[in-house]
Coordinates of C-alpha atoms in Angstrom, one line a residue:
X192 CA 0.1 -0.1 0.4
X193 CA 1.1 3.9 -0.8
X194 CA 2.1 6.1 2.1
X195 CA 2.3 10.0 2.6
X196 CA 6.3 9.8 3.8
X197 CA 4.7 11.9 6.7
X198 CA 2.6 8.7 7.8
X199 CA 5.2 6.5 8.0
X200 CA 6.2 4.2 11.1
X201 CA 9.5 3.5 12.3
X202 CA 9.5 -0.3 11.2
X203 CA 7.6 -0.1 7.8
X204 CA 8.8 -1.8 5.4
X205 CA 9.5 -0.6 1.5
X206 CA 7.9 -3.1 -0.8
X207 CA 9.3 -2.2 -4.3
X208 CA 12.3 0.0 -4.8
X209 CA 12.6 3.6 -4.8
X210 CA 14.7 5.7 -7.3
X211 CA 15.1 9.2 -8.1
X212 CA 15.5 8.9 -11.6
X213 CA 18.0 6.5 -12.5
X214 CA 19.7 6.1 -8.9
X215 CA 18.6 3.5 -6.4
X216 CA 17.5 5.4 -3.0
X217 CA 16.1 2.3 -1.3
X218 CA 15.3 -1.2 -2.3
X219 CA 12.8 -3.4 -1.8
X220 CA 12.7 -4.3 1.6
X221 CA 14.3 -1.3 3.4
X222 CA 13.2 -1.0 7.3
X223 CA 11.5 2.5 7.6
X224 CA 13.6 5.0 10.5
X225 CA 13.3 8.4 11.8
X226 CA 16.5 8.7 9.2
X227 CA 15.7 7.5 5.9
X228 CA 11.6 8.9 7.1
X229 CA 14.1 12.5 7.5
X230 CA 15.9 11.6 4.2
X231 CA 13.0 11.0 2.0
X232 CA 12.0 13.9 3.3
X233 CA 14.4 16.0 2.5
X234 CA 14.8 14.4 -1.3
X235 CA 11.2 15.6 -2.3
X236 CA 9.1 12.3 -2.2
X237 CA 5.7 12.2 -0.9
X238 CA 4.9 8.4 -0.5
X239 CA 5.9 5.4 -1.1
X240 CA 4.6 1.5 -1.0
X241 CA 5.2 0.2 1.8
X242 CA 5.1 -3.7 3.4
X243 CA 2.7 -3.7 6.5
X244 CA 4.5 -6.7 7.6
X245 CA 7.2 -6.0 10.5
X246 CA 10.7 -7.6 10.2
X247 CA 12.3 -8.4 13.0
X248 CA 13.5 -5.4 15.4
X249 CA 17.8 -4.7 14.7
X250 CA 18.3 -2.8 17.7
X251 CA 16.6 -5.6 20.0
X252 CA 20.3 -7.3 22.4
X253 CA 18.5 -10.7 22.3
X254 CA 17.9 -11.1 19.1
X255 CA 21.5 -10.3 18.0
X256 CA 22.3 -14.4 17.6
X257 CA 19.5 -15.1 16.4
X258 CA 19.6 -13.3 13.0
X259 CA 23.5 -14.7 13.0
X260 CA 22.9 -16.9 10.1
X261 CA 19.9 -15.1 8.6
X262 CA 20.4 -13.3 5.2
X263 CA 17.2 -11.5 5.0
X264 CA 18.2 -9.6 8.0
X265 CA 21.8 -8.9 6.5
X266 CA 20.0 -7.7 3.0
X267 CA 17.3 -5.5 4.8
X268 CA 20.0 -3.9 7.4
X269 CA 22.8 -3.6 4.4
X270 CA 19.6 -1.1 2.8
X271 CA 18.5 0.2 5.9
X272 CA 22.3 1.3 6.0
X273 CA 22.9 3.0 3.3
X274 CA 19.9 4.5 2.8
X275 CA 21.7 6.3 6.5
X276 CA 24.9 6.9 5.0
X277 CA 24.2 7.1 0.9
X278 CA 24.5 10.6 -0.7
X279 CA 25.5 11.7 -4.0
X280 CA 27.7 14.7 -3.1
X281 CA 30.2 11.6 -1.3
X282 CA 29.8 9.4 -3.1
X283 CA 29.8 10.9 -6.3
X284 CA 29.5 8.9 -9.3
X285 CA 30.6 5.0 -7.6
X286 CA 27.1 4.6 -7.0
X287 CA 25.2 5.1 -10.0
X288 CA 24.8 2.0 -11.2
X289 CA 22.2 -0.8 -10.0
X290 CA 25.2 -3.6 -10.5
X291 CA 27.2 -1.8 -8.3
X292 CA 24.5 -1.6 -4.9
X293 CA 23.9 -5.5 -5.5
X294 CA 27.4 -6.4 -5.4
X295 CA 27.9 -4.1 -2.6
X296 CA 25.1 -5.9 -1.2
X297 CA 26.0 -9.6 -2.1
X298 CA 29.8 -8.6 -0.6
X299 CA 28.5 -6.9 2.6
X300 CA 25.6 -10.1 3.8
X301 CA 28.1 -12.5 2.3
X302 CA 30.8 -11.0 5.0
X303 CA 28.8 -11.0 7.8
X304 CA 27.3 -14.4 8.1
X305 CA 30.6 -16.6 7.5
X306 CA 32.3 -13.4 10.1
X307 CA 33.0 -15.3 14.0
X308 CA 33.1 -11.6 14.8
X309 CA 29.5 -10.4 12.8
X310 CA 27.6 -10.2 16.1
X311 CA 31.1 -8.8 17.1
X312 CA 30.1 -5.4 14.8
X313 CA 26.5 -5.9 15.2
X314 CA 26.6 -5.6 19.8
X315 CA 29.0 -2.2 18.0
X316 CA 26.1 -1.1 16.6
X317 CA 23.7 -0.7 19.2
X318 CA 26.8 0.9 21.6
X319 CA 27.1 3.3 19.2
X320 CA 25.3 3.3 15.8
X321 CA 27.7 6.6 14.5
X322 CA 31.3 3.5 14.7
X323 CA 28.6 1.4 13.1
X324 CA 27.2 3.7 10.4
X325 CA 31.2 4.4 9.8
X326 CA 32.1 0.7 8.9
X327 CA 29.1 0.8 7.2
X328 CA 30.7 3.8 5.2
X329 CA 34.0 2.4 5.6
X330 CA 33.6 -0.9 3.5
X331 CA 31.4 0.6 1.0
X332 CA 33.7 3.3 0.3
X333 CA 37.2 0.4 0.5
X334 CA 34.9 -2.1 -1.9
X335 CA 34.9 0.5 -4.1
X336 CA 38.6 2.1 -4.1
X337 CA 40.0 -1.8 -4.0
X338 CA 38.1 -2.8 -7.1
X339 CA 38.7 0.4 -8.7
X340 CA 41.6 0.3 -8.5
X341 CA 41.7 -4.1 -9.2
X342 CA 43.4 -5.1 -6.4
X343 CA 43.8 -8.5 -5.9
X344 CA 42.9 -8.8 -2.4
X345 CA 39.5 -6.9 -3.0
X346 CA 36.6 -9.3 -0.8
X347 CA 39.8 -9.1 1.4
X348 CA 40.0 -5.6 2.0
X349 CA 36.8 -5.2 2.3
X350 CA 36.6 -7.4 5.1
X351 CA 39.1 -5.5 6.5
X352 CA 36.8 -2.1 6.3
X353 CA 34.3 -3.4 8.0
X354 CA 35.8 -4.5 10.7
X355 CA 37.9 -1.7 11.4
X356 CA 37.1 0.0 14.3
X357 CA 35.2 -2.9 16.2
X358 CA 37.8 -2.5 19.1
X359 CA 35.9 0.5 20.3
X360 CA 33.5 -2.2 22.2
X361 CA 36.1 -1.6 24.4
X362 CA 36.3 1.7 24.4
X363 CA 33.7 3.2 27.3
X364 CA 31.0 5.0 26.7
X365 CA 31.5 8.4 28.4
X366 CA 34.6 8.5 25.7
X367 CA 33.6 7.1 22.7
X368 CA 30.0 8.7 22.7
X369 CA 30.8 12.1 24.1
X370 CA 29.5 15.4 22.7
X371 CA 32.0 17.5 23.3
X372 CA 36.1 17.3 21.8
X373 CA 38.1 15.5 23.6
X374 CA 41.2 16.4 26.4
X375 CA 44.5 14.4 25.2
X376 CA 43.2 12.0 27.7
X377 CA 40.7 10.8 26.2
X378 CA 42.0 10.9 23.0
X379 CA 45.0 8.5 24.6
X380 CA 41.6 6.1 25.3
X381 CA 40.7 6.1 22.2
X382 CA 44.1 5.5 20.5
X383 CA 43.5 2.3 22.5
X384 CA 40.6 0.9 20.3
X385 CA 43.5 -0.2 17.1
X386 CA 44.8 -2.5 19.7
X387 CA 42.4 -3.9 21.4
X388 CA 40.2 -4.7 17.6
X389 CA 44.0 -6.9 16.3
X390 CA 43.0 -8.7 19.6
X391 CA 39.8 -9.3 19.5
X392 CA 40.3 -10.4 15.6
X393 CA 42.7 -12.3 16.8
X394 CA 41.3 -14.0 19.5
X395 CA 38.2 -14.6 16.5
X396 CA 40.5 -16.3 13.8
X397 CA 40.1 -13.3 11.2
X398 CA 41.9 -13.4 8.5
X399 CA 45.3 -11.7 9.2
X400 CA 45.0 -8.8 6.6
X401 CA 41.8 -7.9 8.9
X402 CA 43.6 -8.1 11.6
X403 CA 46.6 -5.6 10.6
X404 CA 44.0 -3.5 9.2
X405 CA 42.6 -3.0 12.7
X406 CA 45.3 -2.3 14.4
X407 CA 47.2 0.3 12.4
X408 CA 44.7 2.1 10.2
X409 CA 45.9 5.5 12.3
X410 CA 49.3 5.0 11.4
X411 CA 51.3 7.7 9.3
X412 CA 53.5 8.1 6.5
X413 CA 55.2 10.4 8.6
X414 CA 55.2 8.2 11.4
X415 CA 53.0 10.3 13.1
X416 CA 50.2 8.0 13.9
X417 CA 49.3 5.3 16.3
X418 CA 50.1 2.6 17.8
X419 CA 53.3 1.9 16.5
X420 CA 54.5 6.0 15.0
X421 CA 55.3 3.6 11.7
X422 CA 56.9 5.9 8.7
X423 CA 55.5 4.9 4.9
X424 CA 58.4 2.2 4.1
X425 CA 56.8 0.3 6.8
X426 CA 52.9 0.3 5.4
X427 CA 51.3 -1.8 3.4
X428 CA 49.1 -0.5 0.5
X429 CA 46.0 -1.5 2.3
X430 CA 47.5 0.6 4.9
X431 CA 47.7 3.5 3.5
X432 CA 44.2 2.7 1.7
X433 CA 42.1 2.3 4.3
X434 CA 43.5 5.7 6.3
X435 CA 42.4 7.6 3.5
X436 CA 38.7 5.9 2.9
X437 CA 38.9 6.0 7.1
X438 CA 39.4 10.5 7.2
X439 CA 37.2 11.0 4.4
X440 CA 34.1 9.1 6.0
X441 CA 34.8 10.8 9.1
X442 CA 35.0 14.4 8.0
X443 CA 32.0 13.5 5.3
X444 CA 29.9 11.8 8.2
X445 CA 28.1 13.9 10.4
X446 CA 29.6 13.6 14.5
X447 CA 27.5 13.4 17.6
X448 CA 30.2 16.6 18.3
X449 CA 29.9 18.1 14.6
X450 CA 28.4 18.2 11.1
X451 CA 29.7 16.5 8.6
X452 CA 32.0 18.5 6.3
X453 CA 30.9 18.9 2.4
X454 CA 33.5 16.4 0.6
X455 CA 35.4 18.8 -2.0
X456 CA 36.5 20.1 2.0
X457 CA 36.8 16.6 3.3
X458 CA 38.8 15.7 -0.1
X459 CA 40.7 18.9 0.4
X460 CA 42.1 18.2 3.6
X461 CA 43.9 15.1 2.7
X462 CA 45.0 16.6 -0.6
X463 CA 47.1 19.1 1.6
X464 CA 48.3 16.5 3.8
X465 CA 50.6 14.3 1.3
X466 CA 52.8 14.5 3.9
X467 CA 50.3 11.7 6.4
X468 CA 47.9 9.9 2.8
X469 CA 49.7 9.1 -0.3
X470 CA 49.3 11.8 -2.4
X471 CA 48.5 10.0 -5.6
X472 CA 46.0 7.2 -4.0
X473 CA 44.3 10.6 -3.4
X474 CA 44.1 11.7 -6.8
X475 CA 42.7 7.9 -7.8
X476 CA 39.6 8.5 -4.2
X477 CA 38.9 11.5 -6.8
X478 CA 39.2 9.9 -9.5
X479 CA 36.5 7.6 -8.5
X480 CA 34.1 9.4 -7.3
X481 CA 34.6 12.5 -10.0
X482 CA 34.5 14.9 -7.0
X483 CA 36.8 17.7 -6.9
X484 CA 38.1 20.7 -4.6
X485 CA 38.2 24.1 -5.6
X486 CA 40.5 25.3 -7.7
X487 CA 42.1 21.7 -8.9
X488 CA 43.4 21.6 -12.5
X489 CA 41.4 19.1 -14.4
X490 CA 41.2 17.0 -17.4
X491 CA 38.0 17.1 -19.3
X492 CA 36.0 14.0 -21.8
X493 CA 36.5 16.2 -24.1
X494 CA 40.4 15.8 -23.8
X495 CA 40.2 19.9 -22.4
X496 CA 42.2 20.7 -19.4
X497 CA 40.9 23.3 -16.8
X498 CA 40.7 25.0 -13.7
X499 CA 37.8 24.1 -11.0
X500 CA 37.0 27.8 -10.0
X501 CA 33.5 27.0 -8.5
X502 CA 31.7 24.4 -7.1
X503 CA 28.6 24.0 -4.2
X504 CA 28.9 21.0 -2.2
X505 CA 26.0 20.1 -2.3
X506 CA 25.8 19.0 -6.7
X507 CA 29.6 18.6 -6.5
X508 CA 29.7 16.5 -9.3
X509 CA 28.6 19.3 -11.9
X510 CA 31.4 22.1 -10.9
X511 CA 32.0 25.0 -13.0
X512 CA 35.5 25.0 -14.6
X513 CA 37.7 27.6 -16.2
X514 CA 39.3 26.0 -19.5
X515 CA 42.7 26.4 -19.9
X516 CA 43.4 27.6 -23.3
X517 CA 40.3 29.2 -24.3
X518 CA 39.6 30.9 -21.0
X519 CA 36.2 30.3 -21.6
X520 CA 33.6 29.8 -18.8
X521 CA 31.4 26.8 -18.7
X522 CA 29.9 24.0 -16.4
X523 CA 30.2 20.0 -16.4
X524 CA 26.5 19.0 -17.7
X525 CA 24.0 17.0 -15.7
X526 CA 23.6 14.8 -18.2
X527 CA 27.4 14.3 -17.4
X528 CA 27.9 14.6 -21.5
X529 CA 31.5 16.4 -20.7
X530 CA 32.8 15.0 -18.1
X531 CA 36.1 15.0 -15.9
X532 CA 38.2 12.3 -16.8
X533 CA 41.2 13.3 -14.3
X534 CA 42.8 15.8 -11.6
X535 CA 46.0 17.1 -13.1
X536 CA 47.2 18.7 -10.8
X537 CA 46.5 21.7 -7.9
X538 CA 47.5 25.3 -6.3
X539 CA 48.8 24.4 -3.0
X540 CA 49.0 27.8 -1.8
X541 CA 44.8 28.1 -1.4
X542 CA 44.6 26.0 1.1
X543 CA 47.2 27.7 3.0
X544 CA 45.7 31.5 2.0
X545 CA 42.0 30.2 3.6
X546 CA 44.2 29.4 6.6
X547 CA 45.0 32.7 6.8
X548 CA 42.5 34.0 5.8
X549 CA 40.3 32.0 8.9
X550 CA 42.9 33.5 11.3
X551 CA 42.7 36.9 9.9
X552 CA 39.2 36.9 10.1
X553 CA 38.9 35.7 14.0
X554 CA 41.7 38.3 15.0
X555 CA 38.9 41.2 13.3
X556 CA 36.1 39.6 15.1
X557 CA 37.6 39.4 18.1
X558 CA 39.1 43.3 17.4
X559 CA 35.1 44.4 16.5
X560 CA 33.3 42.5 19.1
X561 CA 31.6 40.0 16.8
X562 CA 31.0 37.1 18.4
X563 CA 29.1 35.5 15.5
X564 CA 31.9 35.9 13.1
X565 CA 34.6 34.6 16.1
X566 CA 32.0 31.7 16.8
X567 CA 31.8 30.3 12.5
X568 CA 36.2 31.7 12.1
X569 CA 37.0 29.5 16.3
X570 CA 35.2 26.4 14.6
X571 CA 36.6 26.5 11.0
X572 CA 40.2 27.5 13.0
X573 CA 39.9 24.4 15.5
X574 CA 38.3 21.1 13.6
X575 CA 40.5 18.0 15.1
X576 CA 42.1 20.4 17.9
X577 CA 42.5 18.6 21.0
X578 CA 41.0 21.0 23.8
X579 CA 44.5 22.1 25.7
X580 CA 45.4 22.9 22.0
X581 CA 42.1 25.4 21.7
X582 CA 43.7 26.8 24.9
X583 CA 47.8 27.3 24.2
X584 CA 47.1 27.6 19.9
X585 CA 44.2 29.5 19.9
X586 CA 43.0 31.3 22.5
X587 CA 47.2 32.4 23.5
X588 CA 48.1 33.1 20.3
X589 CA 45.9 34.9 19.8
X590 CA 46.3 37.4 22.4
X591 CA 49.7 36.9 21.2
X592 CA 49.3 38.8 18.4
X593 CA 46.6 41.3 19.7
X594 CA 49.4 42.3 22.3
X595 CA 51.6 42.5 20.0
X596 CA 49.6 44.8 17.6
X597 CA 48.5 47.1 20.7
X598 CA 52.6 48.1 21.9
X599 CA 52.8 48.3 17.9
X600 CA 50.5 51.4 18.5
X601 CA 48.5 49.4 15.6
X602 CA 45.6 49.0 17.4
X603 CA 43.5 50.3 20.8
X604 CA 43.8 50.0 24.4
X605 CA 39.9 49.6 23.6
X606 CA 40.4 47.7 21.0
X607 CA 42.7 45.4 23.4
X608 CA 40.3 45.0 26.5
X609 CA 36.6 44.7 24.2
X610 CA 39.6 41.7 21.6
X611 CA 40.1 40.2 25.9
X612 CA 36.6 40.0 26.6
X613 CA 35.6 38.3 24.0
X614 CA 38.6 35.8 24.2
X615 CA 36.9 34.9 27.3
X616 CA 33.4 34.2 26.2
X617 CA 34.1 32.1 23.9
X618 CA 36.7 30.4 26.8
X619 CA 33.7 29.4 27.8
X620 CA 32.4 26.8 25.3
X621 CA 35.2 24.4 26.5
X622 CA 36.0 25.3 29.8
X623 CA 35.1 22.3 33.2
X624 CA 33.7 23.3 35.7
X625 CA 34.7 21.7 38.4
X626 CA 32.2 19.1 39.4
X627 CA 33.2 18.0 36.7
X628 CA 37.1 16.5 37.5
X629 CA 38.0 13.5 37.5
X630 CA 41.1 11.8 40.2
X631 CA 43.0 14.9 40.3
X632 CA 46.9 15.4 40.1
X633 CA 46.6 18.1 43.5
X634 CA 46.4 22.1 44.1
X635 CA 47.4 24.7 42.3
X636 CA 47.5 28.1 43.5
X637 CA 48.2 31.2 40.1
X638 CA 48.9 34.7 40.6
X639 CA 50.4 37.5 39.2
X640 CA 52.4 40.0 40.9
X641 CA 52.8 43.7 41.8
X642 CA 50.8 45.4 39.4
X643 CA 50.3 43.2 36.9
X644 CA 47.4 44.2 34.5
X645 CA 46.8 40.9 32.1
X646 CA 44.9 37.6 34.0
X647 CA 44.4 36.0 31.1
X648 CA 47.2 33.6 30.5
X649 CA 47.0 32.9 34.3
X650 CA 43.0 31.9 32.5
X651 CA 44.3 30.3 29.3
X652 CA 46.5 28.3 32.1
X653 CA 43.3 27.5 34.8
X654 CA 41.5 26.4 32.2
X655 CA 44.4 24.4 30.5
X656 CA 44.8 22.7 33.8
X657 CA 41.8 21.5 34.2
X658 CA 41.5 19.5 31.2
X659 CA 44.4 18.1 32.8
X660 CA 42.6 17.2 36.0
X661 CA 44.9 20.0 38.1
X662 CA 42.4 21.5 41.3
X663 CA 43.7 25.4 40.4
X664 CA 42.9 28.5 41.9
X665 CA 43.1 32.1 40.5
X666 CA 44.6 34.9 42.8
X667 CA 44.7 37.8 40.7
X668 CA 45.2 41.0 40.8
X669 CA 48.0 39.3 43.7
X670 CA 47.0 39.5 47.3
X671 CA 49.9 40.5 49.9
X672 CA 52.3 37.6 50.8
X673 CA 51.4 36.8 54.1
X674 CA 47.9 35.9 53.3
X675 CA 49.1 33.7 50.0
X676 CA 51.0 31.5 52.8
X677 CA 48.2 31.4 54.9
X678 CA 46.2 30.3 51.3
X679 CA 48.4 27.6 50.8
X680 CA 49.2 25.9 54.6
X681 CA 45.0 25.7 54.9
X682 CA 44.6 24.7 51.5
X683 CA 47.0 22.4 50.9
X684 CA 47.9 23.6 47.8
X685 CA 50.9 21.4 46.1
X686 CA 52.0 23.8 43.7
X687 CA 52.4 27.9 43.1
X688 CA 52.2 29.3 39.5
X689 CA 53.3 32.4 38.8
X690 CA 52.3 34.5 35.4
X691 CA 54.8 37.3 34.7
X692 CA 54.2 39.1 31.2
X693 CA 55.7 42.8 32.9
X694 CA 58.9 42.8 32.9
X695 CA 59.4 45.2 35.1
X696 CA 57.6 43.2 37.7
X697 CA 60.7 40.7 37.2
X698 CA 62.8 41.6 40.9
X699 CA 59.5 42.0 42.7
X700 CA 58.7 38.1 41.9
X701 CA 62.3 37.2 42.2
X702 CA 62.0 38.6 46.3
X703 CA 58.6 37.6 46.9
X704 CA 60.1 33.5 45.6
X705 CA 62.1 33.7 48.0
X706 CA 60.4 34.5 50.8
X707 CA 58.2 32.3 49.9
X708 CA 60.7 29.6 49.7
X709 CA 61.8 30.2 52.9
X710 CA 58.1 30.0 55.1
X711 CA 56.9 26.7 52.6
X712 CA 60.1 25.0 51.9
X713 CA 58.1 21.9 50.1
X714 CA 55.9 24.2 47.9
X715 CA 57.4 23.5 44.0
X716 CA 57.1 27.1 42.4
X717 CA 56.6 27.1 38.3
X718 CA 56.9 30.9 36.4
X719 CA 55.6 31.2 33.4
X720 CA 55.8 34.0 31.3
X721 CA 57.7 35.7 27.6
X722 CA 60.5 37.1 30.1
X723 CA 61.1 33.8 31.3
X724 CA 65.0 33.6 30.7
X725 CA 66.0 37.0 32.5
X726 CA 64.2 35.9 35.7
X727 CA 66.8 34.1 38.2
X728 CA 67.1 30.0 38.2
X729 CA 66.9 30.3 42.1
X730 CA 64.4 28.7 44.2
X731 CA 61.8 28.5 40.6
X732 CA 61.5 24.2 40.3
X733 CA 60.4 24.8 36.3
X734 CA 59.3 27.5 33.6
X735 CA 57.2 27.7 31.1
X736 CA 56.6 29.4 28.3
X737 CA 53.1 28.6 27.5
X738 CA 50.8 26.9 28.7
X739 CA 51.2 23.6 26.8
X740 CA 54.6 23.8 28.8
X741 CA 53.5 24.6 32.0
X742 CA 52.1 20.9 32.1
X743 CA 54.6 19.3 30.9
X744 CA 56.3 21.5 32.9
X745 CA 53.8 21.1 36.4
X746 CA 53.7 17.2 36.0
X747 CA 57.1 16.2 36.0
X748 CA 58.0 18.7 39.3
X749 CA 55.5 17.2 41.0
X750 CA 56.4 14.1 40.5
X751 CA 53.9 12.4 37.7
X752 CA 56.0 11.7 35.1
X753 CA 59.8 12.4 34.4
X754 CA 61.6 16.1 33.8
X755 CA 61.1 17.3 30.4
X756 CA 64.1 18.1 28.9

């Protein structure tokens, strides 16, 4: 029977294929979910034919093992998940043919019915639907890409793609499902999914390639990846393929803590990171999708070299191009009578200019108290940063540059104060409340000295310490030394940190520390600021030029790890 999209119920089953033009959107037998219903509305489909018979619910834990050999269950699961991850603007032309979708469905069903770890993948779907959808998406893209490259081991590679994140079953839910950015400590916990995944697959006698890919898919060409820090010469071709697909999928799918990036932006990031990802394989991946970033040089199907000068995020297959010889401007037509054959190169300076533009606009928005623009540009800048880096590399660095502008007479004192206020407001989004702290390293008192005017460096360091599970107390303006010493003794403070921005306060700092050392011989003293090289080292346990260094030094002098050289 026909049902209006708005009247569909979760559990309704599509009784005939749903298409837009020649593109299959939903296959017969797909079970309706809230996500699928919303996508049907977005695609402009008014009604579909449904079968009133309800299939077994796939998200009930007590049904998982019963479905392990149920082919129809996996067919329905394939169609349901495909409808949640598939968009032409992400897959390009790769799924334009029905026979390709049928091949992928058969491959997925076969792997799930034959693998000993299928139940674990379904358990991952229960625990974190995003991780399951991402794994499915990586399987789809991996099968398509390996087939495009004519690998000998397409089935084996697709299997490895499907189970590459199985180790996330061992990640605590408060970290895996966290809706904000991760701290360094939380990221370290996430990283363990690679080793846990390999171990889990080994214990279930999974193919060796699947085990290896679970462990190595976060390795990078320059050795900056994990868990083993392998270099390009140590990485298999399959590992380099999977790392590209994994990142593309993660960037272009919605996450719990951010919206999906457009496919062209995701490809731009991969293309610009040739120290991390194999450049030639990234180019081949784009050629498979027929999606290319702005300012790329391409060869058209009628043998013209052109530059992409405009591209719509929602219709990346039909960009506007400028022919290199004639300078004629035209658009790739919807019928693809002229299309792009392959990638020829791109203007690398474009990304650097865009990054600088985002930074300049962020600084300008701080000075002009434009909070909406500041938040927008901040989100562009901090993508993939850990929370601690946001404080040290964005907030601290922006205020350092603004301070230099003020010293050079380029901005007024009012503008400097406005930028400081704006930064403090933006910091609140990422600040950690004391009640959110878990096990704490100890207590730190942070203060200035004399008539120090700059309190923001103190606040930046305080927030960075909170994120690293230190309990902090901020004193600005500073208080008399006798009162400070009494507070330290009463509250069992283990470290005193001084922030000194004004050079003229160094003599007062040195005499104050000498007095404190006599009264509190067991308390550690840390000093930070731009003039630390000019401060006497007597009675001081550690120096920090910035907040990031300060955390390492503090942990070292407190005995949490060896001193940083």
